[in-house]
Short mmCIF file of N, CA, C and O in Angstrom, two decimals:
data_model
loop_
_atom_site.label_atom_id
_atom_site.label_comp_id
_atom_site.label_asym_id
_atom_site.label_seq_id
_atom_site.Cartn_x
_atom_site.Cartn_y
_atom_site.Cartn_z
N MET A 1 -22.61 0.03 13.15
CA MET A 1 -21.19 -0.15 12.98
C MET A 1 -20.48 0.33 14.24
O MET A 1 -20.72 1.42 14.73
N ASP A 2 -19.64 -0.50 14.76
CA ASP A 2 -18.89 -0.20 15.97
C ASP A 2 -17.63 0.58 15.61
O ASP A 2 -16.79 0.10 14.85
N VAL A 3 -17.52 1.78 16.15
CA VAL A 3 -16.39 2.65 15.82
C VAL A 3 -15.08 2.06 16.32
O VAL A 3 -14.05 2.15 15.65
N LYS A 4 -15.12 1.42 17.48
CA LYS A 4 -13.90 0.82 18.02
C LYS A 4 -13.41 -0.31 17.12
O LYS A 4 -12.22 -0.41 16.83
N ARG A 5 -14.34 -1.15 16.65
CA ARG A 5 -13.97 -2.25 15.75
C ARG A 5 -13.42 -1.70 14.45
O ARG A 5 -12.44 -2.23 13.90
N LEU A 6 -14.03 -0.63 13.95
CA LEU A 6 -13.56 0.00 12.73
C LEU A 6 -12.13 0.51 12.91
O LEU A 6 -11.26 0.26 12.06
N GLY A 7 -11.88 1.21 13.99
CA GLY A 7 -10.54 1.75 14.24
C GLY A 7 -9.48 0.67 14.36
O GLY A 7 -8.40 0.78 13.79
N ILE A 8 -9.82 -0.37 15.10
CA ILE A 8 -8.86 -1.47 15.28
C ILE A 8 -8.61 -2.20 13.96
O ILE A 8 -7.46 -2.50 13.62
N SER A 9 -9.67 -2.45 13.19
CA SER A 9 -9.51 -3.14 11.91
C SER A 9 -8.68 -2.33 10.92
O SER A 9 -7.80 -2.87 10.25
N MET A 10 -8.95 -1.04 10.85
CA MET A 10 -8.20 -0.18 9.92
C MET A 10 -6.74 -0.05 10.36
O MET A 10 -5.83 -0.10 9.52
N ALA A 11 -6.52 0.12 11.65
CA ALA A 11 -5.14 0.23 12.14
C ALA A 11 -4.37 -1.06 11.87
O ALA A 11 -3.22 -1.03 11.41
N ARG A 12 -5.03 -2.20 12.11
CA ARG A 12 -4.37 -3.49 11.87
C ARG A 12 -4.06 -3.66 10.39
O ARG A 12 -2.96 -4.11 10.01
N ALA A 13 -4.99 -3.28 9.52
CA ALA A 13 -4.78 -3.41 8.08
C ALA A 13 -3.63 -2.53 7.61
O ALA A 13 -2.79 -2.97 6.81
N LEU A 14 -3.57 -1.31 8.11
CA LEU A 14 -2.49 -0.40 7.70
C LEU A 14 -1.14 -0.85 8.25
O LEU A 14 -0.11 -0.72 7.57
N ILE A 15 -1.12 -1.40 9.45
CA ILE A 15 0.13 -1.91 10.01
C ILE A 15 0.61 -3.11 9.20
O ILE A 15 1.81 -3.24 8.91
N ILE A 16 -0.31 -3.99 8.83
CA ILE A 16 0.06 -5.15 8.00
C ILE A 16 0.64 -4.68 6.67
O ILE A 16 1.68 -5.18 6.21
N ALA A 17 -0.01 -3.70 6.04
CA ALA A 17 0.48 -3.18 4.76
C ALA A 17 1.86 -2.53 4.93
O ALA A 17 2.75 -2.72 4.09
N ALA A 18 2.04 -1.78 6.00
CA ALA A 18 3.33 -1.12 6.24
C ALA A 18 4.44 -2.13 6.50
O ALA A 18 5.55 -1.99 5.96
N LEU A 19 4.16 -3.13 7.31
CA LEU A 19 5.17 -4.15 7.60
C LEU A 19 5.53 -4.95 6.34
O LEU A 19 6.71 -5.27 6.12
N ALA A 20 4.52 -5.25 5.53
CA ALA A 20 4.79 -5.96 4.27
C ALA A 20 5.65 -5.10 3.36
O ALA A 20 6.58 -5.61 2.71
N THR A 21 5.38 -3.81 3.33
CA THR A 21 6.17 -2.90 2.49
C THR A 21 7.61 -2.85 2.96
O THR A 21 8.54 -2.95 2.15
N VAL A 22 7.81 -2.67 4.25
CA VAL A 22 9.17 -2.57 4.79
C VAL A 22 9.96 -3.85 4.54
O VAL A 22 11.11 -3.81 4.08
N ALA A 23 9.34 -4.99 4.81
CA ALA A 23 10.04 -6.26 4.62
C ALA A 23 10.38 -6.49 3.14
O ALA A 23 11.51 -6.87 2.81
N ALA A 24 9.42 -6.25 2.27
CA ALA A 24 9.65 -6.48 0.84
C ALA A 24 10.66 -5.48 0.27
O ALA A 24 11.48 -5.84 -0.58
N MET A 25 10.61 -4.24 0.72
CA MET A 25 11.59 -3.24 0.25
C MET A 25 13.00 -3.60 0.71
O MET A 25 13.97 -3.37 -0.03
N ALA A 26 13.12 -4.15 1.91
CA ALA A 26 14.44 -4.58 2.38
C ALA A 26 14.98 -5.70 1.50
O ALA A 26 16.16 -5.69 1.11
N VAL A 27 14.13 -6.66 1.16
CA VAL A 27 14.55 -7.76 0.28
C VAL A 27 14.89 -7.22 -1.10
O VAL A 27 15.92 -7.60 -1.69
N LEU A 28 14.05 -6.33 -1.63
CA LEU A 28 14.32 -5.74 -2.95
C LEU A 28 15.64 -4.97 -2.93
O LEU A 28 16.43 -5.07 -3.89
N SER A 29 15.90 -4.24 -1.88
CA SER A 29 17.16 -3.49 -1.79
C SER A 29 18.36 -4.41 -1.81
O SER A 29 19.35 -4.14 -2.50
N LEU A 30 18.28 -5.49 -1.06
CA LEU A 30 19.39 -6.44 -1.02
C LEU A 30 19.61 -7.08 -2.39
O LEU A 30 20.74 -7.16 -2.88
N ILE A 31 18.52 -7.52 -3.01
CA ILE A 31 18.63 -8.15 -4.33
C ILE A 31 19.15 -7.15 -5.37
O ILE A 31 19.99 -7.48 -6.20
N ALA A 32 18.64 -5.92 -5.32
CA ALA A 32 19.10 -4.90 -6.27
C ALA A 32 20.57 -4.58 -6.08
O ALA A 32 21.30 -4.35 -7.04
N TRP A 33 21.02 -4.58 -4.84
CA TRP A 33 22.43 -4.31 -4.56
C TRP A 33 23.30 -5.48 -5.04
O TRP A 33 24.34 -5.27 -5.67
N LEU A 34 22.87 -6.71 -4.76
CA LEU A 34 23.66 -7.87 -5.14
C LEU A 34 23.77 -8.03 -6.66
O LEU A 34 24.83 -8.36 -7.18
N PHE A 35 22.67 -7.79 -7.36
CA PHE A 35 22.64 -8.01 -8.80
C PHE A 35 22.73 -6.73 -9.62
O PHE A 35 22.58 -6.76 -10.83
N ARG A 36 22.94 -5.62 -8.95
CA ARG A 36 23.11 -4.31 -9.60
C ARG A 36 21.98 -4.01 -10.59
O ARG A 36 22.20 -3.79 -11.78
N PHE A 37 20.75 -4.02 -10.05
CA PHE A 37 19.58 -3.73 -10.88
C PHE A 37 19.61 -2.30 -11.39
O PHE A 37 20.09 -1.40 -10.74
N SER A 38 19.03 -2.11 -12.55
CA SER A 38 18.86 -0.76 -13.10
C SER A 38 17.68 -0.08 -12.38
O SER A 38 16.90 -0.72 -11.68
N ASP A 39 17.59 1.23 -12.57
CA ASP A 39 16.51 1.98 -11.94
C ASP A 39 15.14 1.50 -12.40
O ASP A 39 14.19 1.48 -11.62
N GLY A 40 15.04 1.12 -13.65
CA GLY A 40 13.77 0.63 -14.17
C GLY A 40 13.29 -0.63 -13.46
O GLY A 40 12.11 -0.74 -13.11
N LYS A 41 14.21 -1.56 -13.22
CA LYS A 41 13.84 -2.79 -12.52
C LYS A 41 13.47 -2.50 -11.08
O LYS A 41 12.55 -3.12 -10.53
N ILE A 42 14.15 -1.58 -10.45
CA ILE A 42 13.83 -1.22 -9.07
C ILE A 42 12.45 -0.57 -9.00
O ILE A 42 11.67 -0.86 -8.09
N ASN A 43 12.13 0.28 -9.96
CA ASN A 43 10.81 0.92 -9.99
C ASN A 43 9.69 -0.11 -10.18
O ASN A 43 8.65 -0.02 -9.54
N VAL A 44 9.91 -1.07 -11.06
CA VAL A 44 8.92 -2.13 -11.25
C VAL A 44 8.75 -2.93 -9.96
O VAL A 44 7.62 -3.25 -9.55
N GLY A 45 9.85 -3.23 -9.31
CA GLY A 45 9.77 -3.95 -8.04
C GLY A 45 9.01 -3.16 -6.98
O GLY A 45 8.22 -3.73 -6.22
N ALA A 46 9.22 -1.85 -6.93
CA ALA A 46 8.51 -1.02 -5.95
C ALA A 46 7.01 -1.01 -6.22
O ALA A 46 6.21 -1.06 -5.28
N VAL A 47 6.62 -0.97 -7.47
CA VAL A 47 5.18 -0.99 -7.81
C VAL A 47 4.58 -2.35 -7.44
O VAL A 47 3.48 -2.41 -6.88
N ILE A 48 5.29 -3.42 -7.71
CA ILE A 48 4.80 -4.75 -7.35
C ILE A 48 4.65 -4.86 -5.84
O ILE A 48 3.67 -5.43 -5.34
N ILE A 49 5.59 -4.29 -5.10
CA ILE A 49 5.51 -4.30 -3.64
C ILE A 49 4.30 -3.50 -3.16
O ILE A 49 3.58 -3.92 -2.25
N GLN A 50 4.06 -2.34 -3.77
CA GLN A 50 2.88 -1.55 -3.40
C GLN A 50 1.59 -2.32 -3.64
O GLN A 50 0.69 -2.32 -2.80
N ILE A 51 1.51 -2.98 -4.77
CA ILE A 51 0.32 -3.77 -5.09
C ILE A 51 0.13 -4.88 -4.06
O ILE A 51 -0.97 -5.07 -3.52
N GLY A 52 1.19 -5.60 -3.77
CA GLY A 52 1.09 -6.70 -2.80
C GLY A 52 0.75 -6.22 -1.40
O GLY A 52 -0.09 -6.82 -0.71
N ALA A 53 1.37 -5.13 -0.97
CA ALA A 53 1.12 -4.62 0.38
C ALA A 53 -0.32 -4.11 0.50
O ALA A 53 -0.99 -4.36 1.51
N CYS A 54 -0.80 -3.41 -0.51
CA CYS A 54 -2.18 -2.92 -0.47
C CYS A 54 -3.18 -4.06 -0.56
O CYS A 54 -4.24 -4.02 0.08
N LEU A 55 -2.86 -5.08 -1.33
CA LEU A 55 -3.72 -6.26 -1.42
C LEU A 55 -3.85 -6.91 -0.04
O LEU A 55 -4.95 -7.24 0.40
N LEU A 56 -2.72 -7.06 0.65
CA LEU A 56 -2.74 -7.63 2.00
C LEU A 56 -3.50 -6.74 2.98
O LEU A 56 -4.28 -7.22 3.80
N GLY A 57 -3.27 -5.44 2.89
CA GLY A 57 -3.96 -4.51 3.77
C GLY A 57 -5.46 -4.52 3.54
O GLY A 57 -6.25 -4.52 4.49
N GLY A 58 -5.87 -4.52 2.27
CA GLY A 58 -7.29 -4.59 1.95
C GLY A 58 -7.92 -5.89 2.40
O GLY A 58 -9.06 -5.91 2.88
N PHE A 59 -7.17 -6.98 2.27
CA PHE A 59 -7.66 -8.28 2.73
C PHE A 59 -7.88 -8.26 4.24
O PHE A 59 -8.90 -8.72 4.74
N ALA A 60 -6.91 -7.68 4.98
CA ALA A 60 -7.03 -7.59 6.43
C ALA A 60 -8.20 -6.69 6.83
O ALA A 60 -8.93 -6.99 7.78
N ALA A 61 -8.40 -5.60 6.11
CA ALA A 61 -9.52 -4.71 6.41
C ALA A 61 -10.85 -5.41 6.15
O ALA A 61 -11.79 -5.28 6.93
N GLY A 62 -10.92 -6.15 5.06
CA GLY A 62 -12.15 -6.88 4.74
C GLY A 62 -12.45 -7.96 5.76
O GLY A 62 -13.62 -8.20 6.09
N LYS A 63 -11.42 -8.62 6.27
CA LYS A 63 -11.63 -9.64 7.30
C LYS A 63 -12.13 -9.02 8.60
O LYS A 63 -12.92 -9.61 9.31
N GLY A 64 -11.64 -7.83 8.90
CA GLY A 64 -12.05 -7.17 10.13
C GLY A 64 -13.46 -6.63 10.08
O GLY A 64 -14.18 -6.62 11.07
N MET A 65 -13.88 -6.18 8.92
CA MET A 65 -15.23 -5.62 8.74
C MET A 65 -16.04 -6.64 7.96
O MET A 65 -15.61 -7.11 6.92
N LYS A 66 -17.20 -6.98 8.43
CA LYS A 66 -17.98 -8.06 7.83
C LYS A 66 -18.88 -7.61 6.68
O LYS A 66 -19.39 -8.42 5.94
N GLU A 67 -19.08 -6.32 6.50
CA GLU A 67 -19.96 -5.84 5.43
C GLU A 67 -19.26 -4.76 4.63
O GLU A 67 -18.39 -4.06 5.14
N LYS A 68 -19.62 -4.66 3.38
CA LYS A 68 -19.03 -3.69 2.46
C LYS A 68 -17.50 -3.75 2.49
O LYS A 68 -16.81 -2.74 2.60
N LYS A 69 -16.98 -4.95 2.37
CA LYS A 69 -15.55 -5.18 2.48
C LYS A 69 -14.76 -4.41 1.43
O LYS A 69 -13.66 -3.93 1.70
N TYR A 70 -15.31 -4.27 0.24
CA TYR A 70 -14.60 -3.56 -0.82
C TYR A 70 -14.39 -2.09 -0.47
O TYR A 70 -13.36 -1.51 -0.80
N LEU A 71 -15.36 -1.50 0.23
CA LEU A 71 -15.19 -0.09 0.63
C LEU A 71 -14.10 0.07 1.69
O LEU A 71 -13.34 1.04 1.66
N TRP A 72 -14.02 -0.87 2.61
CA TRP A 72 -12.98 -0.80 3.64
C TRP A 72 -11.62 -1.06 3.03
O TRP A 72 -10.62 -0.47 3.44
N GLY A 73 -11.56 -1.95 2.05
CA GLY A 73 -10.31 -2.15 1.32
C GLY A 73 -9.91 -0.89 0.57
O GLY A 73 -8.75 -0.48 0.58
N LEU A 74 -10.88 -0.26 -0.09
CA LEU A 74 -10.62 0.98 -0.82
C LEU A 74 -10.10 2.06 0.13
O LEU A 74 -9.12 2.75 -0.18
N LEU A 75 -10.73 2.19 1.29
CA LEU A 75 -10.29 3.19 2.27
C LEU A 75 -8.87 2.89 2.74
O LEU A 75 -8.05 3.80 2.89
N THR A 76 -8.57 1.62 2.95
CA THR A 76 -7.22 1.24 3.36
C THR A 76 -6.20 1.65 2.29
O THR A 76 -5.15 2.20 2.61
N GLY A 77 -6.50 1.39 1.04
CA GLY A 77 -5.60 1.76 -0.05
C GLY A 77 -5.41 3.26 -0.16
O GLY A 77 -4.31 3.74 -0.41
N LEU A 78 -6.49 4.01 0.02
CA LEU A 78 -6.38 5.47 -0.06
C LEU A 78 -5.56 6.04 1.09
O LEU A 78 -4.74 6.95 0.89
N ILE A 79 -5.75 5.49 2.29
CA ILE A 79 -4.94 5.96 3.43
C ILE A 79 -3.48 5.58 3.23
O ILE A 79 -2.57 6.39 3.49
N TYR A 80 -3.23 4.37 2.74
CA TYR A 80 -1.87 3.93 2.47
C TYR A 80 -1.20 4.85 1.45
O TYR A 80 -0.06 5.29 1.64
N ALA A 81 -1.92 5.17 0.38
CA ALA A 81 -1.37 6.07 -0.65
C ALA A 81 -1.13 7.47 -0.08
O ALA A 81 -0.13 8.11 -0.40
N ALA A 82 -2.03 7.94 0.76
CA ALA A 82 -1.85 9.26 1.38
C ALA A 82 -0.61 9.30 2.25
O ALA A 82 0.16 10.27 2.22
N VAL A 83 -0.38 8.23 3.00
CA VAL A 83 0.82 8.17 3.84
C VAL A 83 2.07 8.15 2.96
O VAL A 83 3.06 8.84 3.25
N LEU A 84 2.03 7.38 1.87
CA LEU A 84 3.17 7.37 0.94
C LEU A 84 3.45 8.75 0.38
O LEU A 84 4.60 9.17 0.27
N LEU A 85 2.40 9.46 0.02
CA LEU A 85 2.57 10.79 -0.56
C LEU A 85 3.11 11.78 0.46
O LEU A 85 3.97 12.61 0.13
N VAL A 86 2.64 11.70 1.70
CA VAL A 86 3.16 12.59 2.75
C VAL A 86 4.63 12.32 2.99
O VAL A 86 5.44 13.25 3.10
N ILE A 87 5.00 11.06 3.05
CA ILE A 87 6.41 10.70 3.23
C ILE A 87 7.24 11.19 2.05
O ILE A 87 8.34 11.73 2.21
N SER A 88 6.73 11.00 0.84
CA SER A 88 7.43 11.44 -0.36
C SER A 88 7.63 12.95 -0.37
O SER A 88 8.73 13.44 -0.68
N PHE A 89 6.59 13.70 -0.04
CA PHE A 89 6.73 15.16 0.03
C PHE A 89 7.70 15.56 1.13
O PHE A 89 8.46 16.52 0.97
N GLY A 90 7.69 14.84 2.23
CA GLY A 90 8.61 15.14 3.33
C GLY A 90 10.06 14.91 2.95
O GLY A 90 10.94 15.65 3.38
N ILE A 91 10.30 13.90 2.16
CA ILE A 91 11.68 13.58 1.77
C ILE A 91 12.16 14.45 0.62
O ILE A 91 13.23 15.03 0.67
N SER A 92 11.34 14.55 -0.45
CA SER A 92 11.82 15.24 -1.65
C SER A 92 11.34 16.68 -1.75
O SER A 92 11.87 17.43 -2.56
N GLY A 93 10.35 17.05 -0.98
CA GLY A 93 9.83 18.40 -1.07
C GLY A 93 9.00 18.60 -2.32
O GLY A 93 8.66 17.65 -3.04
N ALA A 94 8.66 19.85 -2.60
CA ALA A 94 7.79 20.15 -3.73
C ALA A 94 8.54 20.13 -5.05
O ALA A 94 7.91 20.14 -6.12
N GLU A 95 9.86 20.10 -5.03
CA GLU A 95 10.63 20.13 -6.27
C GLU A 95 10.44 18.88 -7.11
O GLU A 95 10.45 18.92 -8.32
N GLY A 96 10.30 17.73 -6.44
CA GLY A 96 10.21 16.46 -7.15
C GLY A 96 8.79 16.03 -7.43
O GLY A 96 8.52 14.85 -7.49
N VAL A 97 7.86 16.97 -7.60
CA VAL A 97 6.46 16.61 -7.78
C VAL A 97 6.22 16.09 -9.19
O VAL A 97 6.55 16.74 -10.17
N ASN A 98 5.68 14.89 -9.26
CA ASN A 98 5.28 14.27 -10.52
C ASN A 98 3.83 13.84 -10.35
O ASN A 98 3.53 12.77 -9.83
N ILE A 99 2.92 14.71 -10.77
CA ILE A 99 1.50 14.49 -10.54
C ILE A 99 1.03 13.18 -11.15
O ILE A 99 0.26 12.44 -10.54
N THR A 100 1.49 12.86 -12.34
CA THR A 100 1.09 11.63 -13.00
C THR A 100 1.49 10.41 -12.18
O THR A 100 0.70 9.48 -12.02
N GLY A 101 2.69 10.44 -11.65
CA GLY A 101 3.15 9.34 -10.81
C GLY A 101 2.33 9.19 -9.54
O GLY A 101 2.02 8.08 -9.11
N TYR A 102 1.96 10.31 -8.93
CA TYR A 102 1.16 10.26 -7.71
C TYR A 102 -0.25 9.76 -7.98
O TYR A 102 -0.79 8.98 -7.21
N ILE A 103 -0.83 10.19 -9.09
CA ILE A 103 -2.17 9.71 -9.44
C ILE A 103 -2.14 8.21 -9.71
O ILE A 103 -3.02 7.47 -9.27
N THR A 104 -1.11 7.76 -10.40
CA THR A 104 -0.95 6.33 -10.66
C THR A 104 -0.81 5.56 -9.36
O THR A 104 -1.43 4.50 -9.18
N THR A 105 -0.02 6.08 -8.43
CA THR A 105 0.17 5.42 -7.13
C THR A 105 -1.16 5.32 -6.39
O THR A 105 -1.48 4.27 -5.82
N ILE A 106 -1.92 6.40 -6.38
CA ILE A 106 -3.22 6.39 -5.70
C ILE A 106 -4.15 5.35 -6.32
O ILE A 106 -4.79 4.57 -5.61
N LEU A 107 -4.20 5.30 -7.64
CA LEU A 107 -5.08 4.34 -8.31
C LEU A 107 -4.64 2.90 -8.08
O LEU A 107 -5.48 2.01 -7.85
N VAL A 108 -3.34 2.66 -8.13
CA VAL A 108 -2.82 1.31 -7.91
C VAL A 108 -3.11 0.85 -6.49
O VAL A 108 -3.59 -0.27 -6.26
N CYS A 109 -2.84 1.72 -5.52
CA CYS A 109 -3.08 1.36 -4.11
C CYS A 109 -4.56 1.15 -3.83
O CYS A 109 -4.95 0.18 -3.18
N ALA A 110 -5.39 2.06 -4.32
CA ALA A 110 -6.83 1.95 -4.08
C ALA A 110 -7.40 0.71 -4.74
O ALA A 110 -8.18 -0.04 -4.12
N GLY A 111 -7.01 0.45 -5.98
CA GLY A 111 -7.54 -0.70 -6.69
C GLY A 111 -7.11 -2.04 -6.11
O GLY A 111 -7.93 -2.95 -5.93
N SER A 112 -5.84 -2.16 -5.77
CA SER A 112 -5.36 -3.43 -5.24
C SER A 112 -5.91 -3.68 -3.82
O SER A 112 -6.24 -4.81 -3.48
N ALA A 113 -6.04 -2.64 -3.01
CA ALA A 113 -6.59 -2.82 -1.67
C ALA A 113 -8.09 -3.15 -1.75
O ALA A 113 -8.59 -3.96 -0.97
N MET A 114 -8.79 -2.53 -2.69
CA MET A 114 -10.21 -2.84 -2.87
C MET A 114 -10.37 -4.30 -3.30
O MET A 114 -11.26 -5.00 -2.82
N LEU A 115 -9.50 -4.77 -4.19
CA LEU A 115 -9.54 -6.17 -4.60
C LEU A 115 -9.28 -7.07 -3.40
O LEU A 115 -9.94 -8.09 -3.24
N GLY A 116 -8.31 -6.68 -2.56
CA GLY A 116 -8.04 -7.47 -1.36
C GLY A 116 -9.26 -7.54 -0.46
O GLY A 116 -9.55 -8.59 0.14
N GLY A 117 -9.98 -6.43 -0.32
CA GLY A 117 -11.19 -6.43 0.48
C GLY A 117 -12.27 -7.33 -0.12
O GLY A 117 -13.00 -8.01 0.60
N MET A 118 -12.37 -7.33 -1.44
CA MET A 118 -13.39 -8.15 -2.10
C MET A 118 -13.13 -9.64 -1.94
O MET A 118 -14.08 -10.42 -1.82
N ILE A 119 -11.86 -10.04 -1.95
CA ILE A 119 -11.58 -11.49 -1.88
C ILE A 119 -11.49 -12.00 -0.45
O ILE A 119 -11.34 -13.19 -0.24
N SER A 120 -11.57 -11.09 0.53
CA SER A 120 -11.48 -11.54 1.93
C SER A 120 -12.72 -12.27 2.37
O SER A 120 -13.76 -12.21 1.82
#
């Protein structure tokens, strides 16, 4: 396994997932503002965006790595979830800790990215 290829593939996959997240969140924000969505609808939209972004990231990781694509997708999802959690802790601090929500986020990101790796 070439370490350089691994690094480039993982970085590309995470950048794709991040860009997809930013673009989709911008669209969701605009739509939520225009139609005055409730918090519940916004939360559902955010989860759907996480699933889609991780799916794309896992797909990109699987395309970059030719073997054990599901593992590279899983790793992409776990790194993506870790970055989300670090950002969340940075913004809200330890006061807003919801362990169940974080575990769900990790499982959703890992599972959808692994699926993306498998279908690549």
